[in-house]
XYZ file of N, CA and C in Angstrom:
774
model
N -68.061 8.020 9.471
C -66.903 7.924 8.571
C -65.677 7.471 9.363
N -65.021 6.482 8.858
C -63.899 5.898 9.599
C -62.656 6.758 9.454
N -62.036 7.036 10.566
C -60.848 7.909 10.560
C -59.643 7.149 10.028
N -58.755 7.933 9.358
C -57.518 7.321 8.843
C -56.608 6.909 9.994
N -56.006 5.798 9.808
C -55.072 5.323 10.834
C -53.844 6.214 10.875
N -53.428 6.639 12.045
C -52.262 7.520 12.122
C -50.978 6.879 11.612
N -50.970 5.540 11.525
C -49.728 4.882 11.065
C -49.645 4.772 9.565
N -50.823 5.055 8.850
C -50.827 4.868 7.411
C -49.897 5.788 6.655
N -49.786 7.099 6.982
C -48.841 7.931 6.222
C -47.392 7.497 6.413
N -47.084 6.963 7.565
C -45.680 6.584 7.838
C -45.429 5.111 7.672
N -46.253 4.417 6.886
C -46.092 2.972 6.738
C -44.738 2.564 6.175
N -44.156 3.301 5.201
C -42.853 2.877 4.660
C -41.694 3.059 5.626
N -41.888 3.897 6.668
C -40.781 4.219 7.559
C -40.191 2.994 8.246
N -41.014 2.055 8.768
C -40.397 0.876 9.381
C -39.533 0.082 8.410
N -39.964 0.024 7.116
C -39.138 -0.680 6.133
C -37.808 0.025 5.926
N -37.878 1.390 5.829
C -36.649 2.155 5.637
C -35.723 2.017 6.836
N -36.329 2.088 8.020
C -35.510 1.944 9.206
C -34.903 0.547 9.282
N -35.682 -0.462 8.883
C -35.145 -1.825 8.902
C -34.002 -2.009 7.934
N -34.133 -1.453 6.713
C -33.057 -1.546 5.722
C -31.810 -0.814 6.201
N -32.061 0.391 6.785
C -30.923 1.145 7.308
C -30.239 0.434 8.453
N -31.027 -0.208 9.307
C -30.444 -0.948 10.419
C -29.620 -2.130 9.959
N -30.115 -2.837 8.931
C -29.346 -3.967 8.394
C -28.041 -3.502 7.769
N -28.098 -2.340 7.079
C -26.888 -1.808 6.443
C -25.838 -1.443 7.485
N -26.284 -0.736 8.541
C -25.330 -0.364 9.587
C -24.830 -1.577 10.352
N -25.672 -2.577 10.496
C -25.241 -3.814 11.139
C -24.182 -4.519 10.302
N -24.371 -4.498 8.958
C -23.370 -5.084 8.068
C -22.050 -4.339 8.155
N -22.126 -3.005 8.218
C -20.903 -2.210 8.340
C -20.177 -2.513 9.641
N -20.947 -2.691 10.719
C -20.323 -3.001 11.997
C -19.644 -4.367 11.966
N -20.269 -5.335 11.292
C -19.654 -6.648 11.195
C -18.378 -6.602 10.363
N -18.427 -5.855 9.242
C -17.228 -5.718 8.404
C -16.117 -5.023 9.175
N -16.490 -3.971 9.903
C -15.495 -3.251 10.699
C -14.900 -4.150 11.764
N -15.756 -4.987 12.384
C -15.259 -5.886 13.410
C -14.304 -6.932 12.881
N -14.478 -7.339 11.615
C -13.600 -8.351 11.031
C -12.332 -7.766 10.433
N -12.455 -6.570 9.835
C -11.309 -5.976 9.143
C -10.409 -5.176 10.064
N -11.005 -4.406 10.943
C -10.220 -3.485 11.769
C -9.931 -4.086 13.139
N -9.410 -5.299 13.117
C -8.953 -5.921 14.360
C -7.490 -5.576 14.581
N -7.032 -5.814 15.803
C -5.658 -5.477 16.141
C -4.670 -6.299 15.321
N -4.941 -7.580 15.121
C -4.021 -8.437 14.368
C -3.894 -7.995 12.916
N -5.033 -7.639 12.285
C -4.991 -7.208 10.886
C -4.282 -5.866 10.762
N -4.588 -4.934 11.644
C -3.935 -3.620 11.590
C -2.434 -3.751 11.849
N -2.054 -4.636 12.780
C -0.634 -4.846 13.045
C 0.057 -5.464 11.837
N -0.624 -6.420 11.172
C -0.050 -7.047 9.984
C 0.146 -6.027 8.867
N -0.856 -5.161 8.661
C -0.746 -4.127 7.628
C 0.394 -3.168 7.939
N 0.497 -2.745 9.200
C 1.550 -1.802 9.588
C 2.932 -2.420 9.407
N 3.102 -3.678 9.836
C 4.397 -4.346 9.667
C 4.730 -4.565 8.192
N 3.696 -4.882 7.397
C 3.917 -5.048 5.957
C 4.372 -3.762 5.295
N 3.779 -2.637 5.698
C 4.185 -1.350 5.132
C 5.600 -0.975 5.563
N 5.942 -1.286 6.805
C 7.313 -1.020 7.258
C 8.311 -1.875 6.494
N 7.956 -3.132 6.259
C 8.822 -4.013 5.478
C 8.985 -3.510 4.052
N 7.883 -3.069 3.442
C 7.945 -2.528 2.085
C 8.823 -1.282 2.035
N 8.742 -0.458 3.067
C 9.574 0.743 3.119
C 11.054 0.374 3.203
N 11.376 -0.637 4.002
C 12.774 -1.075 4.110
C 13.275 -1.655 2.789
N 12.445 -2.464 2.130
C 12.828 -3.042 0.835
C 13.025 -1.942 -0.203
N 12.132 -0.954 -0.175
C 12.263 0.176 -1.108
C 13.557 0.944 -0.850
N 13.894 1.147 0.432
C 15.143 1.830 0.760
C 16.356 1.058 0.282
N 16.322 -0.266 0.447
C 17.423 -1.103 -0.042
C 17.558 -1.008 -1.557
N 16.416 -1.034 -2.254
C 16.445 -0.966 -3.718
C 17.009 0.364 -4.196
N 16.570 1.453 -3.583
C 17.021 2.778 -4.009
C 18.513 2.951 -3.748
N 18.971 2.551 -2.572
C 20.394 2.708 -2.260
C 21.270 1.812 -3.147
N 20.796 0.603 -3.442
C 21.566 -0.287 -4.331
C 21.680 0.307 -5.731
N 20.568 0.829 -6.240
C 20.590 1.452 -7.563
C 21.467 2.701 -7.562
N 21.399 3.470 -6.480
C 22.204 4.701 -6.382
C 23.700 4.376 -6.356
N 24.077 3.374 -5.583
C 25.483 2.985 -5.524
C 25.976 2.451 -6.870
N 25.112 1.699 -7.560
C 25.519 1.115 -8.840
C 25.670 2.173 -9.923
N 24.777 3.156 -9.951
C 24.800 4.153 -11.019
C 25.738 5.313 -10.717
N 25.729 5.801 -9.483
C 26.489 7.003 -9.154
C 27.964 6.702 -8.885
N 28.224 5.658 -8.105
C 29.592 5.385 -7.691
C 30.165 4.103 -8.297
N 29.369 3.403 -9.143
C 29.820 2.160 -9.769
C 30.229 1.122 -8.723
N 29.523 1.104 -7.614
C 29.787 0.163 -6.533
C 28.765 -0.961 -6.609
N 29.231 -2.169 -6.893
C 28.353 -3.326 -6.983
C 28.838 -4.378 -5.988
N 28.193 -4.416 -4.849
C 28.613 -5.328 -3.773
C 27.424 -6.170 -3.302
N 26.833 -6.972 -4.179
C 25.657 -7.747 -3.758
C 25.962 -8.752 -2.657
N 27.136 -9.388 -2.717
C 27.460 -10.393 -1.713
C 27.787 -9.750 -0.378
N 28.459 -8.620 -0.398
C 28.803 -7.943 0.848
C 27.551 -7.466 1.571
N 26.588 -6.926 0.826
C 25.338 -6.488 1.434
C 24.605 -7.656 2.096
N 24.548 -8.779 1.416
C 23.880 -9.954 1.983
C 24.659 -10.504 3.176
N 25.979 -10.510 3.079
C 26.812 -11.059 4.144
C 26.599 -10.304 5.451
N 26.479 -9.004 5.377
C 26.240 -8.199 6.588
C 24.906 -8.563 7.219
N 23.878 -8.728 6.398
C 22.559 -9.098 6.932
C 22.590 -10.448 7.631
N 23.228 -11.424 6.997
C 23.285 -12.765 7.595
C 24.139 -12.781 8.863
N 25.164 -11.970 8.900
C 25.981 -11.883 10.112
C 25.173 -11.354 11.292
N 24.324 -10.371 11.027
C 23.475 -9.834 12.095
C 22.499 -10.894 12.604
N 21.909 -11.653 11.674
C 21.023 -12.749 12.085
C 21.792 -13.788 12.894
N 23.007 -14.084 12.463
C 23.837 -15.070 13.162
C 24.140 -14.618 14.592
N 24.515 -13.365 14.748
C 24.899 -12.857 16.069
C 23.734 -12.824 17.048
N 22.527 -12.712 16.528
C 21.361 -12.610 17.417
C 20.674 -13.964 17.581
N 20.168 -14.521 16.475
C 19.307 -15.697 16.580
C 20.081 -17.012 16.656
N 21.197 -17.128 15.934
C 21.976 -18.361 16.012
C 22.593 -18.515 17.398
N 23.091 -17.426 17.951
C 23.612 -17.458 19.320
C 22.507 -17.800 20.306
N 21.309 -17.283 20.040
C 20.172 -17.600 20.897
C 19.871 -19.103 20.891
N 19.925 -19.710 19.699
C 19.695 -21.156 19.614
C 20.799 -21.945 20.320
N 22.022 -21.435 20.292
C 23.143 -22.148 20.909
C 22.967 -22.285 22.418
N 22.289 -21.336 23.040
C 22.110 -21.359 24.490
C 20.787 -22.007 24.907
N 20.015 -22.503 23.947
C 18.780 -23.195 24.295
C 19.065 -24.650 24.641
N 18.107 -25.260 25.321
C 18.251 -26.659 25.720
C 17.167 -27.505 25.070
N 17.382 -28.813 25.075
C 16.392 -29.724 24.530
C 16.434 -29.786 23.020
N 15.263 -30.001 22.423
C 15.176 -30.150 20.972
C 15.390 -28.848 20.220
N 15.338 -27.724 20.932
C 15.537 -26.423 20.283
C 16.992 -25.989 20.278
N 17.883 -26.824 20.776
C 19.297 -26.480 20.801
C 19.888 -26.514 19.401
N 20.873 -25.681 19.164
C 21.478 -25.557 17.835
C 22.071 -26.880 17.355
N 22.798 -27.571 18.214
C 23.443 -28.824 17.800
C 22.415 -29.906 17.487
N 21.342 -29.943 18.258
C 20.293 -30.935 18.006
C 19.631 -30.680 16.655
N 19.360 -29.410 16.356
C 18.747 -29.054 15.071
C 19.684 -29.415 13.922
N 20.974 -29.141 14.092
C 21.947 -29.449 13.038
C 22.035 -30.953 12.785
N 21.971 -31.749 13.821
C 22.056 -33.193 13.639
C 20.874 -33.744 12.850
N 19.713 -33.144 13.024
C 18.502 -33.676 12.391
C 18.239 -33.097 11.008
N 18.489 -31.789 10.829
C 18.015 -31.137 9.599
C 19.067 -30.249 8.960
N 20.329 -30.579 9.118
C 21.380 -29.690 8.608
C 21.307 -29.521 7.103
N 21.059 -30.601 6.362
C 21.077 -30.521 4.900
C 19.893 -29.722 4.368
N 18.766 -29.770 5.068
C 17.602 -28.989 4.643
C 17.880 -27.496 4.770
N 18.523 -27.111 5.858
C 18.816 -25.690 6.055
C 19.947 -25.208 5.152
N 20.816 -26.110 4.721
C 21.820 -25.714 3.734
C 21.150 -25.331 2.420
N 20.196 -26.151 1.976
C 19.466 -25.846 0.746
C 18.666 -24.557 0.886
N 18.018 -24.372 2.047
C 17.255 -23.149 2.289
C 18.168 -21.928 2.293
N 19.309 -22.053 2.981
C 20.259 -20.940 3.009
C 20.800 -20.615 1.631
N 21.065 -21.650 0.826
C 21.570 -21.443 -0.525
C 20.544 -20.691 -1.383
N 19.268 -21.090 -1.279
C 18.216 -20.411 -2.044
C 18.081 -18.957 -1.614
N 18.132 -18.705 -0.318
C 17.968 -17.334 0.180
C 19.151 -16.458 -0.197
N 20.355 -16.997 -0.079
C 21.560 -16.219 -0.409
C 21.584 -15.866 -1.892
N 21.324 -16.848 -2.752
C 21.386 -16.584 -4.185
C 20.250 -15.684 -4.646
N 19.104 -15.754 -3.981
C 18.009 -14.833 -4.312
C 18.431 -13.396 -4.038
N 19.024 -13.156 -2.870
C 19.503 -11.810 -2.543
C 20.591 -11.360 -3.512
N 21.490 -12.274 -3.842
C 22.586 -11.930 -4.756
C 22.059 -11.527 -6.128
N 21.140 -12.311 -6.664
C 20.639 -12.047 -8.016
C 19.849 -10.747 -8.083
N 19.037 -10.480 -7.068
C 18.242 -9.253 -7.081
C 19.141 -8.028 -7.017
N 20.096 -8.033 -6.094
C 20.994 -6.875 -5.963
C 21.894 -6.751 -7.183
N 22.320 -7.876 -7.727
C 23.180 -7.862 -8.919
C 22.445 -7.305 -10.130
N 21.135 -7.506 -10.171
C 20.354 -7.059 -11.326
C 20.357 -5.549 -11.479
N 20.579 -4.814 -10.383
C 20.596 -3.350 -10.484
C 21.727 -2.845 -11.370
N 22.753 -3.672 -11.577
C 23.863 -3.274 -12.436
C 23.464 -3.275 -13.908
N 22.430 -4.042 -14.248
C 22.079 -4.227 -15.649
C 20.767 -3.561 -16.055
N 19.819 -3.478 -15.144
C 18.504 -2.951 -15.507
C 18.111 -1.833 -14.552
N 16.900 -1.322 -14.710
C 16.474 -0.152 -13.949
C 15.773 -0.564 -12.663
N 15.645 0.401 -11.759
C 14.961 0.163 -10.487
C 13.502 -0.211 -10.706
N 12.850 0.455 -11.652
C 11.442 0.160 -11.935
C 11.260 -1.271 -12.420
N 12.136 -1.713 -13.309
C 12.037 -3.071 -13.831
C 12.245 -4.105 -12.727
N 13.205 -3.857 -11.849
C 13.473 -4.798 -10.768
C 12.258 -4.924 -9.855
N 11.688 -3.786 -9.479
C 10.557 -3.813 -8.556
C 9.322 -4.464 -9.175
N 9.098 -4.227 -10.453
C 7.915 -4.811 -11.101
C 8.112 -6.290 -11.398
N 9.288 -6.650 -11.900
C 9.536 -8.058 -12.232
C 9.658 -8.921 -10.983
N 9.960 -8.299 -9.852
C 10.045 -9.046 -8.606
C 8.697 -9.663 -8.226
N 7.620 -9.122 -8.796
C 6.285 -9.676 -8.539
C 6.107 -11.068 -9.150
N 7.049 -11.494 -9.987
C 6.974 -12.834 -10.558
C 7.012 -13.901 -9.463
N 7.535 -13.531 -8.317
C 7.569 -14.472 -7.206
C 6.187 -14.854 -6.696
N 5.177 -14.028 -6.976
C 3.818 -14.303 -6.486
C 3.244 -15.576 -7.108
N 3.199 -15.715 -8.451
C 2.679 -16.972 -9.005
C 3.515 -18.189 -8.630
N 4.845 -18.019 -8.546
C 5.695 -19.146 -8.134
C 5.366 -19.542 -6.703
N 5.186 -18.552 -5.840
C 4.854 -18.828 -4.448
C 3.499 -19.515 -4.321
N 2.520 -19.068 -5.120
C 1.204 -19.707 -5.080
C 1.278 -21.162 -5.516
N 2.059 -21.435 -6.550
C 2.186 -22.814 -7.025
C 2.847 -23.699 -5.970
N 3.903 -23.189 -5.336
C 4.571 -23.972 -4.298
C 3.673 -24.158 -3.080
N 2.927 -23.119 -2.707
C 2.021 -23.221 -1.565
C 0.913 -24.226 -1.831
N 0.488 -24.338 -3.087
C -0.572 -25.285 -3.449
C -0.125 -26.727 -3.173
N 1.124 -27.043 -3.525
C 1.596 -28.424 -3.401
C 2.256 -28.716 -2.052
N 2.891 -27.715 -1.443
C 3.628 -27.959 -0.203
C 2.789 -27.641 1.029
N 2.141 -26.464 1.022
C 1.350 -26.048 2.181
C -0.129 -26.386 2.042
N -0.502 -26.964 0.892
C -1.894 -27.343 0.610
C -2.844 -26.147 0.703
N -2.356 -25.001 0.275
C -3.209 -23.813 0.226
C -4.136 -23.898 -0.982
N -5.328 -23.352 -0.857
C -6.307 -23.350 -1.945
C -6.748 -21.915 -2.220
N -6.955 -21.628 -3.499
C -7.239 -20.256 -3.918
C -8.547 -20.187 -4.683
N -9.066 -18.972 -4.788
C -10.296 -18.734 -5.522
C -9.981 -18.276 -6.944
N -11.031 -18.126 -7.718
C -10.858 -17.738 -9.120
C -10.177 -16.379 -9.223
N -10.523 -15.464 -8.325
C -9.960 -14.117 -8.386
C -8.441 -14.146 -8.205
N -7.949 -15.121 -7.435
C -6.505 -15.234 -7.253
C -5.817 -15.645 -8.560
N -6.427 -16.573 -9.283
C -5.836 -17.009 -10.553
C -5.915 -15.899 -11.608
N -6.971 -15.109 -11.562
C -7.063 -13.948 -12.464
C -5.936 -12.966 -12.159
N -5.689 -12.734 -10.873
C -4.614 -11.825 -10.481
C -3.253 -12.351 -10.934
N -3.042 -13.666 -10.843
C -1.787 -14.260 -11.296
C -1.626 -14.089 -12.808
N -2.718 -14.265 -13.551
C -2.665 -14.077 -15.008
C -2.289 -12.640 -15.356
N -2.871 -11.688 -14.642
C -2.524 -10.281 -14.871
C -1.060 -10.028 -14.523
N -0.587 -10.660 -13.438
C 0.809 -10.503 -13.025
C 1.758 -11.032 -14.101
N 1.460 -12.213 -14.638
C 2.312 -12.791 -15.683
C 2.273 -11.965 -16.960
N 1.106 -11.415 -17.267
C 1.001 -10.544 -18.434
C 1.851 -9.294 -18.248
N 1.828 -8.745 -17.035
C 2.655 -7.574 -16.753
C 4.134 -7.884 -16.823
N 4.520 -9.060 -16.354
C 5.937 -9.464 -16.419
C 6.402 -9.560 -17.866
N 5.593 -10.223 -18.701
C 5.955 -10.332 -20.115
C 6.029 -8.981 -20.798
N 5.086 -8.117 -20.479
C 5.091 -6.774 -21.063
C 6.316 -5.983 -20.637
N 6.699 -6.117 -19.360
C 7.840 -5.368 -18.848
C 9.142 -5.843 -19.482
N 9.294 -7.153 -19.626
C 10.503 -7.683 -20.264
C 10.586 -7.225 -21.720
N 9.467 -7.278 -22.435
C 9.458 -6.809 -23.823
C 9.782 -5.332 -23.934
N 9.235 -4.531 -23.020
C 9.524 -3.093 -23.040
C 10.990 -2.817 -22.761
N 11.575 -3.585 -21.833
C 12.997 -3.390 -21.537
C 13.874 -3.751 -22.736
N 13.502 -4.822 -23.430
C 14.293 -5.230 -24.604
C 14.207 -4.165 -25.699
N 13.006 -3.662 -25.953
C 12.845 -2.625 -26.976
C 13.567 -1.338 -26.592
N 13.486 -0.977 -25.304
C 14.179 0.233 -24.855
C 15.686 0.053 -24.908
N 16.153 -1.188 -24.640
C 17.590 -1.437 -24.682
C 18.151 -1.405 -26.082
N 17.342 -1.776 -27.070
C 17.811 -1.744 -28.450
C 18.083 -0.321 -28.919
N 17.343 0.623 -28.364
C 17.521 2.005 -28.794
C 18.865 2.571 -28.363
N 19.359 2.145 -27.190
C 20.659 2.649 -26.733
C 21.729 1.546 -26.717
N 21.500 0.495 -27.528
C 22.473 -0.596 -27.694
C 22.839 -1.294 -26.381
N 21.873 -1.441 -25.481
C 22.122 -2.139 -24.210
C 21.081 -3.226 -23.966
N 20.538 -3.751 -25.073
C 19.464 -4.733 -24.937
C 19.888 -5.994 -24.228
N 21.114 -6.490 -24.532
C 21.562 -7.726 -23.899
C 21.754 -7.545 -22.403
N 22.310 -6.396 -21.995
C 22.518 -6.142 -20.575
C 21.185 -6.059 -19.832
N 20.205 -5.390 -20.427
C 18.893 -5.262 -19.797
C 18.232 -6.627 -19.660
N 18.372 -7.456 -20.677
C 17.789 -8.796 -20.627
C 18.441 -9.636 -19.532
N 19.762 -9.493 -19.375
C 20.454 -10.204 -18.297
C 19.895 -9.774 -16.944
N 19.708 -8.476 -16.774
C 19.149 -7.972 -15.525
C 17.759 -8.505 -15.253
N 16.922 -8.542 -16.293
C 15.559 -9.056 -16.123
C 15.567 -10.544 -15.763
N 16.452 -11.315 -16.393
C 16.542 -12.744 -16.090
C 17.004 -12.963 -14.653
N 17.959 -12.151 -14.213
C 18.418 -12.251 -12.830
C 17.284 -11.980 -11.847
N 16.454 -10.976 -12.157
C 15.324 -10.654 -11.273
C 14.336 -11.806 -11.224
N 14.014 -12.382 -12.386
C 13.054 -13.485 -12.432
C 13.569 -14.702 -11.668
N 14.868 -15.022 -11.826
C 15.450 -16.136 -11.085
C 15.471 -15.846 -9.585
N 15.850 -14.620 -9.243
C 15.874 -14.241 -7.837
C 14.494 -14.277 -7.203
N 13.472 -13.817 -7.940
C 12.101 -13.854 -7.424
C 11.632 -15.290 -7.205
N 12.021 -16.196 -8.108
C 11.651 -17.610 -7.944
C 12.307 -18.212 -6.704
N 13.575 -17.885 -6.484
C 14.261 -18.387 -5.289
C 13.688 -17.764 -4.019
N 13.296 -16.497 -4.105
C 12.629 -15.859 -2.971
C 11.338 -16.593 -2.619
N 10.601 -17.013 -3.645
C 9.352 -17.737 -3.413
C 9.614 -19.046 -2.677
N 10.669 -19.764 -3.091
C 11.033 -21.006 -2.404
C 11.379 -20.727 -0.943
N 12.177 -19.687 -0.726
C 12.566 -19.332 0.637
C 11.367 -18.923 1.478
N 10.441 -18.172 0.900
C 9.274 -17.703 1.649
C 8.334 -18.840 2.017
N 8.148 -19.795 1.111
C 7.294 -20.943 1.422
C 7.910 -21.766 2.554
N 9.216 -21.996 2.478
C 9.893 -22.714 3.562
C 9.815 -21.934 4.866
N 9.935 -20.629 4.758
C 9.839 -19.789 5.953
C 8.470 -19.925 6.615
N 7.402 -19.864 5.817
C 6.059 -19.996 6.380
C 5.872 -21.356 7.044
N 6.365 -22.390 6.401
C 6.219 -23.735 6.964
C 6.963 -23.857 8.293
N 8.208 -23.361 8.336
C 9.013 -23.486 9.554
C 8.451 -22.627 10.674
N 8.038 -21.408 10.355
C 7.510 -20.509 11.382
C 6.227 -21.061 11.989
N 5.370 -21.661 11.153
C 4.102 -22.189 11.661
C 4.268 -23.523 12.367
N 5.116 -24.390 11.827
C 5.265 -25.726 12.387
C 6.308 -25.786 13.494
N 7.362 -24.967 13.406
C 8.456 -25.035 14.375
C 8.530 -23.736 15.167
N 9.413 -22.838 14.775
C 9.495 -21.552 15.475
C 10.192 -20.523 14.595
N 9.904 -19.275 14.876
C 10.527 -18.183 14.139
C 12.016 -18.104 14.452
N 12.376 -18.354 15.706
C 13.785 -18.274 16.099
C 14.625 -19.324 15.375
N 14.067 -20.514 15.189
C 14.818 -21.562 14.500
C 15.085 -21.179 13.049
N 14.077 -20.644 12.383
C 14.265 -20.249 10.982
C 15.333 -19.168 10.861
N 15.205 -18.100 11.647
C 16.150 -16.989 11.548
C 17.547 -17.410 11.976
N 17.621 -18.276 13.000
C 18.932 -18.715 13.454
C 19.653 -19.585 12.434
N 18.935 -20.519 11.823
C 19.565 -21.408 10.860
C 19.874 -20.691 9.549
N 18.993 -19.791 9.120
C 19.291 -18.994 7.928
C 20.482 -18.086 8.196
N 20.555 -17.530 9.412
C 21.702 -16.706 9.764
C 23.000 -17.494 9.746
N 22.955 -18.733 10.231
C 24.159 -19.571 10.263
C 24.627 -19.939 8.862
N 23.772 -20.596 8.109
C 24.184 -21.069 6.786
C 24.260 -19.925 5.773
N 23.449 -18.889 5.966
C 23.560 -17.730 5.089
C 24.902 -17.038 5.244
N 25.382 -16.940 6.483
C 26.694 -16.342 6.731
C 27.804 -17.186 6.099
N 27.720 -18.496 6.252
C 28.759 -19.386 5.693
C 28.765 -19.326 4.165
N 27.578 -19.474 3.559
C 27.505 -19.520 2.094
C 27.877 -18.177 1.484
N 27.323 -17.096 2.025
C 27.638 -15.772 1.474
C 29.088 -15.397 1.740
N 29.647 -15.864 2.868
C 31.065 -15.590 3.135
C 31.968 -16.290 2.139
N 31.675 -17.558 1.842
C 32.472 -18.298 0.846
C 32.338 -17.647 -0.529
N 31.119 -17.274 -0.886
C 30.916 -16.659 -2.195
C 31.564 -15.280 -2.259
N 31.553 -14.560 -1.148
C 32.213 -13.253 -1.113
C 33.712 -13.398 -1.333
N 34.325 -14.393 -0.697
C 35.749 -14.650 -0.907
C 36.030 -15.072 -2.343
N 35.114 -15.871 -2.911
C 35.311 -16.319 -4.292
C 35.230 -15.153 -5.264
N 34.266 -14.262 -5.049
C 34.109 -13.104 -5.942
C 35.290 -12.159 -5.820
N 35.821 -12.017 -4.585
C 36.952 -11.120 -4.378
C 38.266 -11.718 -4.858
N 38.262 -13.025 -5.207
C 39.473 -13.652 -5.735
C 40.395 -14.186 -4.676
N 39.945 -14.171 -3.392
C 40.797 -14.680 -2.328
C 40.725 -16.198 -2.248
N 39.519 -16.734 -2.426
C 39.325 -18.167 -2.344
C 39.410 -18.765 -3.746
N 40.080 -19.879 -3.931
C 40.206 -20.481 -5.268
C 38.899 -21.059 -5.792
N 37.909 -21.279 -4.899
C 36.635 -21.844 -5.329
C 35.793 -20.742 -5.940
N 35.300 -20.962 -7.123
C 34.519 -19.946 -7.826
C 33.066 -20.391 -7.837
N 32.193 -19.617 -7.174
C 30.805 -20.046 -6.991
C 29.906 -19.543 -8.095
N 29.876 -18.238 -8.280
C 29.014 -17.671 -9.319
C 29.811 -16.646 -10.116
N 29.623 -16.581 -11.401
C 30.354 -15.589 -12.197
C 29.857 -14.190 -11.912
N 30.729 -13.233 -12.096
C 30.362 -11.833 -11.907
C 29.426 -11.376 -13.008
């Protein structure tokens, strides 16, 4: 009588071990791609940036509601002055094609347009806190995502998958829902027009932010980070300073209505 092979009872084990090995190998590959230093650093910096933006939003809303202080241009002017003192001065002491004067001779008008878009985006977002709620501003600010994707498609030649377009559709649906909810809520306390003004300011500001961000990505990748920050600091300080004087009534030139 032929004896049973000792491997017959455990025949499925090699298959199970093989499947388990492939699964753990897949996990190791995913871990190797996702948990790299560059990705973790990007996530950490993104969260720090989000925390700073959230702090700015909360303090702006608090000043507008509690103390009736609405200083959108002054807040932006301080930021641009800091950029000017650090990065613009840095460009001034560089030599060659990276020198401030050389950059101004070649691309001054481009950076004026970029500075104008960035300054007005900051102004509109901060100004919107006077008319609408913090929640509406933060949610409607996401409108910049589809605008940014459209600009990246034509300017940076970025290409997206179907899931990205689905996400954009959901984003636009949320924007429309939020604006409608604000209008209905405003009608109840007779502030519908003010809320709508705030929502429009956020949407315009988000669109200008998208333009600024696309230009920022292009300049940082093709040229340098210092050039972008230095030129935005220079023209942002000039434009926001002129607009600040206009809003305060010191300068006869009137840039944007209050």
